[in-house]
């Protein structure tokens, strides 16, 4: 569509890129139909096309973000369903990134909002802090109904309600299995241990270690790596996000250039989408642009990497699995069939819930910051999943797992936990219990 | 920039009362159902005919027929124009507002109210998307036939407004042939029901009148549509030709032979490349024109019909014939076709024409279309419903270049005139909207138009409903 930026504005590389993105949008409206917030709220302003328009006006007029614009951009889940749908190839992901950074720079949020956001940004990316916070939060759980009644405290209530009842066992990240005896060494990979997942569910990476080791892959954790930065990135806290990214780039480049790596394995697809984008995030940083590009090029979702290993096809087993396609996998990384094929090859019966393209409402910190919409999306997702009457749910992202688990009694596991079990690992605790 | 198509001059009497009107609307609607902040209004200023834009006075997003009636009654009382809107996917500007108008957007009315298989009918709120009807009944073996390319997003209310068609209309007809009843709110707030679950109603066919009236007779809030049982099998087949002439002549002969497949879609080389880049459907890239012919029925029926079509295509020098091997492949073939307009955005801005011509003139009109567009120094891509003679030349241009934009519009007008001269009409399925309004004179005499306008005035005496559209601004009573 038509845009009106001055040559001076276009001299700014960020504006120039956003202008290119905007020019591609032909305002056809296709994307509205698959946007979870439009489907839920029925307002153009809560649709991708509406947001694109709001962003265009804000950037063209070079004005500070205003309340109306912020409200509707904040409601965006960054699920990227619109990107999958758009026939014109509009890169909404990077446009909304730009908008969020602009909002963060030019808009002063109400006090309660500021507090909750900085709390999240200061705790979630740091496993030690997060672990302490979880313990405290469990004590605070009785306050949920109280907080829920005060609008400004609703995010706090949502946060407490999400806290898993059982403590995640401490990760055994220091004792990765060595490659299985009898099998040849087939590769060497670094695994992202990351932040929140290692606290909420250390079993996921433990299963990955076991499974990969069994098939002859050496798994290491690069010293110095940590949170991928997605969390703060989606809040528009760009500088912090880039710091996290640089630190991880350093860690992995160190490993690549010394011992060599075949892949950087990510088991939380939300993080995977961001790491695969490091090259772009750091493109304007002359010291990091090239290195970040190398890291992104090596990043693989666990399902992608496993698919290259030609795992043996197993006898069918009785368990039926509803596969929940995390947005960051299906829309962010365009990985749609690989996880299902892996599960099928491992003998599971895979069922696909209706409306699989719609987000479950987790979306990073969205379920905390936008509890109402998130709750509606969760209910819809759970309804669709339960309709499959599957025995267990598989997903490739910790955010979705926590979100969906808080709405259903069907056990939910990471795809890799089911695969590890099928290929000789221990039965997942969640199944043994159920 | 001055633009060729004019809007009505906004009523000062409305603009000056903006604050009061918004306050009144706020009494009629819950807060989340009313948009009035200037920032929030801008994204409603246009639809998919994006070269024209007008920021409305306010946007109402009602949830119920009662709320629709209350807003209409209010606007009628104070002479405030109303522009109905569904998903805002109109390619003719049917949903573009004007500065003194309240947009009545039915996007929150998305409930499927009843599915009645015994009567093969479904009743829906007007904001239900076209595709979600078929999705809801698909598992039970039914579908809703009209399938505009924008079916993923466009609403049934909008389809009724424009009497929309689609690829499969060759066999199943357009919206009017699949619509059984509507709930219509008149400008004074009266709610009437037209039609029902039966095929024909006693008395005048007011339902037929409402279908295609572009939101000028009232606002449809509910619709009852016909459900059709899915055929035993469907098979899209790709036919590649060296030239557009050959493909066009082939279509003419298929229809002349009395063969009615479900769909015959046409793509020229430019369109093939655009769609293939998006959908990776496996369209042949080494041909000058492509037909997607879809047949349905039992295996034997499909084989028989295909054999006759292949024979005809052979006479026109068909280069490749590709039968599709799986449901996934079929879905991709249609995904590519249905995304053609949007996918064009990858290479340029575009306006999409919608003229219909007699089949015998297909090749001639295609040739002339290219000549016209080239004479304006622009490029064209053709992708359309060939079986119906419903052309969709996409004129490619650069929206940031005012001269190109004006040329694109001028070329479009020439093409539509060409369609009329060839014995066809201005619009096959997108409606007149604002885009083709001033060309209505090429199609109709003043007496023809006057009669239509009298009918319009019988419903909406003060011309408040979508007033800038359909009828040329001069010569109105
Ligand atoms: S689908 Fe793409 S081109 Fe169409 S409105 Fe959405 S973003 Fe724009
Ligand atoms: S990212 Fe998701 S929520 Fe945001 S606009 Fe796109 S589809 Fe809607």
PDB file of C-alpha atoms in Angstrom, chain B residues 168-275:
ATOM      1  CA  UNK B 168     -17.251 -22.898  -8.092  1.00  0.00           C
ATOM      2  CA  UNK B 169     -20.145 -20.715  -9.200  1.00  0.00           C
ATOM      3  CA  UNK B 170     -19.939 -22.080 -12.715  1.00  0.00           C
ATOM      4  CA  UNK B 171     -21.913 -25.072 -11.502  1.00  0.00           C
ATOM      5  CA  UNK B 172     -23.556 -23.870  -8.296  1.00  0.00           C
ATOM      6  CA  UNK B 173     -24.465 -20.279  -9.031  1.00  0.00           C
ATOM      7  CA  UNK B 174     -23.626 -17.137  -7.087  1.00  0.00           C
ATOM      8  CA  UNK B 175     -24.833 -15.972  -3.684  1.00  0.00           C
ATOM      9  CA  UNK B 176     -28.368 -15.240  -4.798  1.00  0.00           C
ATOM     10  CA  UNK B 177     -28.782 -18.826  -5.947  1.00  0.00           C
ATOM     11  CA  UNK B 178     -27.706 -20.104  -2.548  1.00  0.00           C
ATOM     12  CA  UNK B 179     -29.470 -17.682  -0.252  1.00  0.00           C
ATOM     13  CA  UNK B 180     -32.738 -18.738   1.347  1.00  0.00           C
ATOM     14  CA  UNK B 181     -33.550 -15.948   3.738  1.00  0.00           C
ATOM     15  CA  UNK B 182     -32.281 -12.891   5.597  1.00  0.00           C
ATOM     16  CA  UNK B 183     -33.082 -10.818   8.606  1.00  0.00           C
ATOM     17  CA  UNK B 184     -32.906  -7.251   7.369  1.00  0.00           C
ATOM     18  CA  UNK B 185     -32.870  -4.110   9.472  1.00  0.00           C
ATOM     19  CA  UNK B 186     -34.335  -1.131   7.641  1.00  0.00           C
ATOM     20  CA  UNK B 187     -32.991   2.372   8.048  1.00  0.00           C
ATOM     21  CA  UNK B 188     -35.797   3.280  10.485  1.00  0.00           C
ATOM     22  CA  UNK B 189     -34.884   0.348  12.723  1.00  0.00           C
ATOM     23  CA  UNK B 190     -37.675  -1.972  11.599  1.00  0.00           C
ATOM     24  CA  UNK B 191     -36.567  -5.593  11.503  1.00  0.00           C
ATOM     25  CA  UNK B 192     -38.016  -7.746   8.748  1.00  0.00           C
ATOM     26  CA  UNK B 193     -37.537 -11.365   7.717  1.00  0.00           C
ATOM     27  CA  UNK B 194     -37.351 -12.226   4.039  1.00  0.00           C
ATOM     28  CA  UNK B 195     -37.511 -15.781   2.730  1.00  0.00           C
ATOM     29  CA  UNK B 196     -37.002 -18.747   5.000  1.00  0.00           C
ATOM     30  CA  UNK B 197     -35.714 -22.263   4.661  1.00  0.00           C
ATOM     31  CA  UNK B 198     -37.672 -22.919   1.493  1.00  0.00           C
ATOM     32  CA  UNK B 199     -36.524 -22.192  -2.030  1.00  0.00           C
ATOM     33  CA  UNK B 200     -39.201 -19.762  -3.129  1.00  0.00           C
ATOM     34  CA  UNK B 201     -41.444 -17.385  -1.201  1.00  0.00           C
ATOM     35  CA  UNK B 202     -44.908 -16.094  -1.937  1.00  0.00           C
ATOM     36  CA  UNK B 203     -45.155 -12.534  -3.213  1.00  0.00           C
ATOM     37  CA  UNK B 204     -42.359 -10.373  -4.597  1.00  0.00           C
ATOM     38  CA  UNK B 205     -38.822 -11.722  -4.571  1.00  0.00           C
ATOM     39  CA  UNK B 206     -37.547  -9.102  -2.180  1.00  0.00           C
ATOM     40  CA  UNK B 207     -34.779 -11.432  -1.138  1.00  0.00           C
ATOM     41  CA  UNK B 208     -33.468 -11.378  -4.688  1.00  0.00           C
ATOM     42  CA  UNK B 209     -33.617  -7.587  -4.589  1.00  0.00           C
ATOM     43  CA  UNK B 210     -31.679  -7.346  -1.362  1.00  0.00           C
ATOM     44  CA  UNK B 211     -28.968  -9.705  -2.585  1.00  0.00           C
ATOM     45  CA  UNK B 212     -26.487  -7.482  -4.389  1.00  0.00           C
ATOM     46  CA  UNK B 213     -27.949  -4.196  -3.157  1.00  0.00           C
ATOM     47  CA  UNK B 214     -24.587  -3.178  -1.630  1.00  0.00           C
ATOM     48  CA  UNK B 215     -25.992  -2.275   1.750  1.00  0.00           C
ATOM     49  CA  UNK B 216     -28.281   0.390   0.342  1.00  0.00           C
ATOM     50  CA  UNK B 217     -31.642  -1.157   1.183  1.00  0.00           C
ATOM     51  CA  UNK B 218     -30.958  -2.169   4.751  1.00  0.00           C
ATOM     52  CA  UNK B 219     -28.469  -4.029   6.902  1.00  0.00           C
ATOM     53  CA  UNK B 220     -28.550  -7.821   6.862  1.00  0.00           C
ATOM     54  CA  UNK B 221     -27.892  -9.202  10.349  1.00  0.00           C
ATOM     55  CA  UNK B 222     -28.732 -12.863   9.785  1.00  0.00           C
ATOM     56  CA  UNK B 223     -28.800 -15.109   6.754  1.00  0.00           C
ATOM     57  CA  UNK B 224     -30.144 -18.552   6.001  1.00  0.00           C
ATOM     58  CA  UNK B 225     -28.134 -20.265   3.294  1.00  0.00           C
ATOM     59  CA  UNK B 226     -28.416 -23.468   1.333  1.00  0.00           C
ATOM     60  CA  UNK B 227     -26.140 -26.344   2.228  1.00  0.00           C
ATOM     61  CA  UNK B 228     -25.085 -28.713  -0.515  1.00  0.00           C
ATOM     62  CA  UNK B 229     -24.010 -32.321  -0.093  1.00  0.00           C
ATOM     63  CA  UNK B 230     -20.380 -32.842  -1.017  1.00  0.00           C
ATOM     64  CA  UNK B 231     -19.869 -34.792  -4.208  1.00  0.00           C
ATOM     65  CA  UNK B 232     -18.345 -38.256  -4.118  1.00  0.00           C
ATOM     66  CA  UNK B 233     -15.050 -36.976  -5.445  1.00  0.00           C
ATOM     67  CA  UNK B 234     -13.443 -33.835  -6.836  1.00  0.00           C
ATOM     68  CA  UNK B 235     -10.430 -33.493  -9.045  1.00  0.00           C
ATOM     69  CA  UNK B 236      -8.763 -30.299 -10.217  1.00  0.00           C
ATOM     70  CA  UNK B 237      -6.752 -30.771 -13.402  1.00  0.00           C
ATOM     71  CA  UNK B 238      -4.162 -28.365 -14.774  1.00  0.00           C
ATOM     72  CA  UNK B 239      -4.106 -27.637 -18.525  1.00  0.00           C
ATOM     73  CA  UNK B 240      -1.120 -25.649 -19.778  1.00  0.00           C
ATOM     74  CA  UNK B 241      -1.172 -23.833 -23.123  1.00  0.00           C
ATOM     75  CA  UNK B 242       1.398 -21.978 -25.161  1.00  0.00           C
ATOM     76  CA  UNK B 243      -0.762 -18.872 -25.517  1.00  0.00           C
ATOM     77  CA  UNK B 244      -3.699 -17.128 -23.896  1.00  0.00           C
ATOM     78  CA  UNK B 245      -5.625 -17.330 -27.168  1.00  0.00           C
ATOM     79  CA  UNK B 246      -5.446 -21.119 -27.175  1.00  0.00           C
ATOM     80  CA  UNK B 247      -6.541 -21.342 -23.557  1.00  0.00           C
ATOM     81  CA  UNK B 248      -9.361 -18.862 -24.130  1.00  0.00           C
ATOM     82  CA  UNK B 249     -10.596 -20.696 -27.215  1.00  0.00           C
ATOM     83  CA  UNK B 250     -10.496 -23.964 -25.303  1.00  0.00           C
ATOM     84  CA  UNK B 251     -12.764 -22.538 -22.598  1.00  0.00           C
ATOM     85  CA  UNK B 252     -15.200 -21.288 -25.200  1.00  0.00           C
ATOM     86  CA  UNK B 253     -15.369 -24.742 -26.788  1.00  0.00           C
ATOM     87  CA  UNK B 254     -15.781 -26.595 -23.501  1.00  0.00           C
ATOM     88  CA  UNK B 255     -18.808 -24.520 -22.593  1.00  0.00           C
ATOM     89  CA  UNK B 256     -20.136 -24.597 -26.174  1.00  0.00           C
ATOM     90  CA  UNK B 257     -20.013 -28.397 -26.028  1.00  0.00           C
ATOM     91  CA  UNK B 258     -22.450 -28.224 -23.126  1.00  0.00           C
ATOM     92  CA  UNK B 259     -19.900 -29.447 -20.588  1.00  0.00           C
ATOM     93  CA  UNK B 260     -20.230 -27.778 -17.201  1.00  0.00           C
ATOM     94  CA  UNK B 261     -17.335 -28.636 -14.882  1.00  0.00           C
ATOM     95  CA  UNK B 262     -17.439 -27.210 -11.352  1.00  0.00           C
ATOM     96  CA  UNK B 263     -14.858 -24.598 -12.176  1.00  0.00           C
ATOM     97  CA  UNK B 264     -12.726 -23.364 -15.053  1.00  0.00           C
ATOM     98  CA  UNK B 265     -10.109 -20.915 -13.843  1.00  0.00           C
ATOM     99  CA  UNK B 266      -7.660 -19.095 -16.048  1.00  0.00           C
ATOM    100  CA  UNK B 267      -4.191 -17.766 -15.254  1.00  0.00           C
ATOM    101  CA  UNK B 268      -1.802 -16.077 -17.621  1.00  0.00           C
ATOM    102  CA  UNK B 269       1.973 -16.343 -17.326  1.00  0.00           C
ATOM    103  CA  UNK B 270       2.321 -13.402 -14.953  1.00  0.00           C
ATOM    104  CA  UNK B 271      -0.351 -14.790 -12.652  1.00  0.00           C
ATOM    105  CA  UNK B 272       1.109 -18.307 -12.720  1.00  0.00           C
ATOM    106  CA  UNK B 273       4.468 -17.017 -11.577  1.00  0.00           C
ATOM    107  CA  UNK B 274       2.960 -14.916  -8.790  1.00  0.00           C
ATOM    108  CA  UNK B 275       0.798 -17.730  -7.445  1.00  0.00           C
TER     109      UNK B 275
END
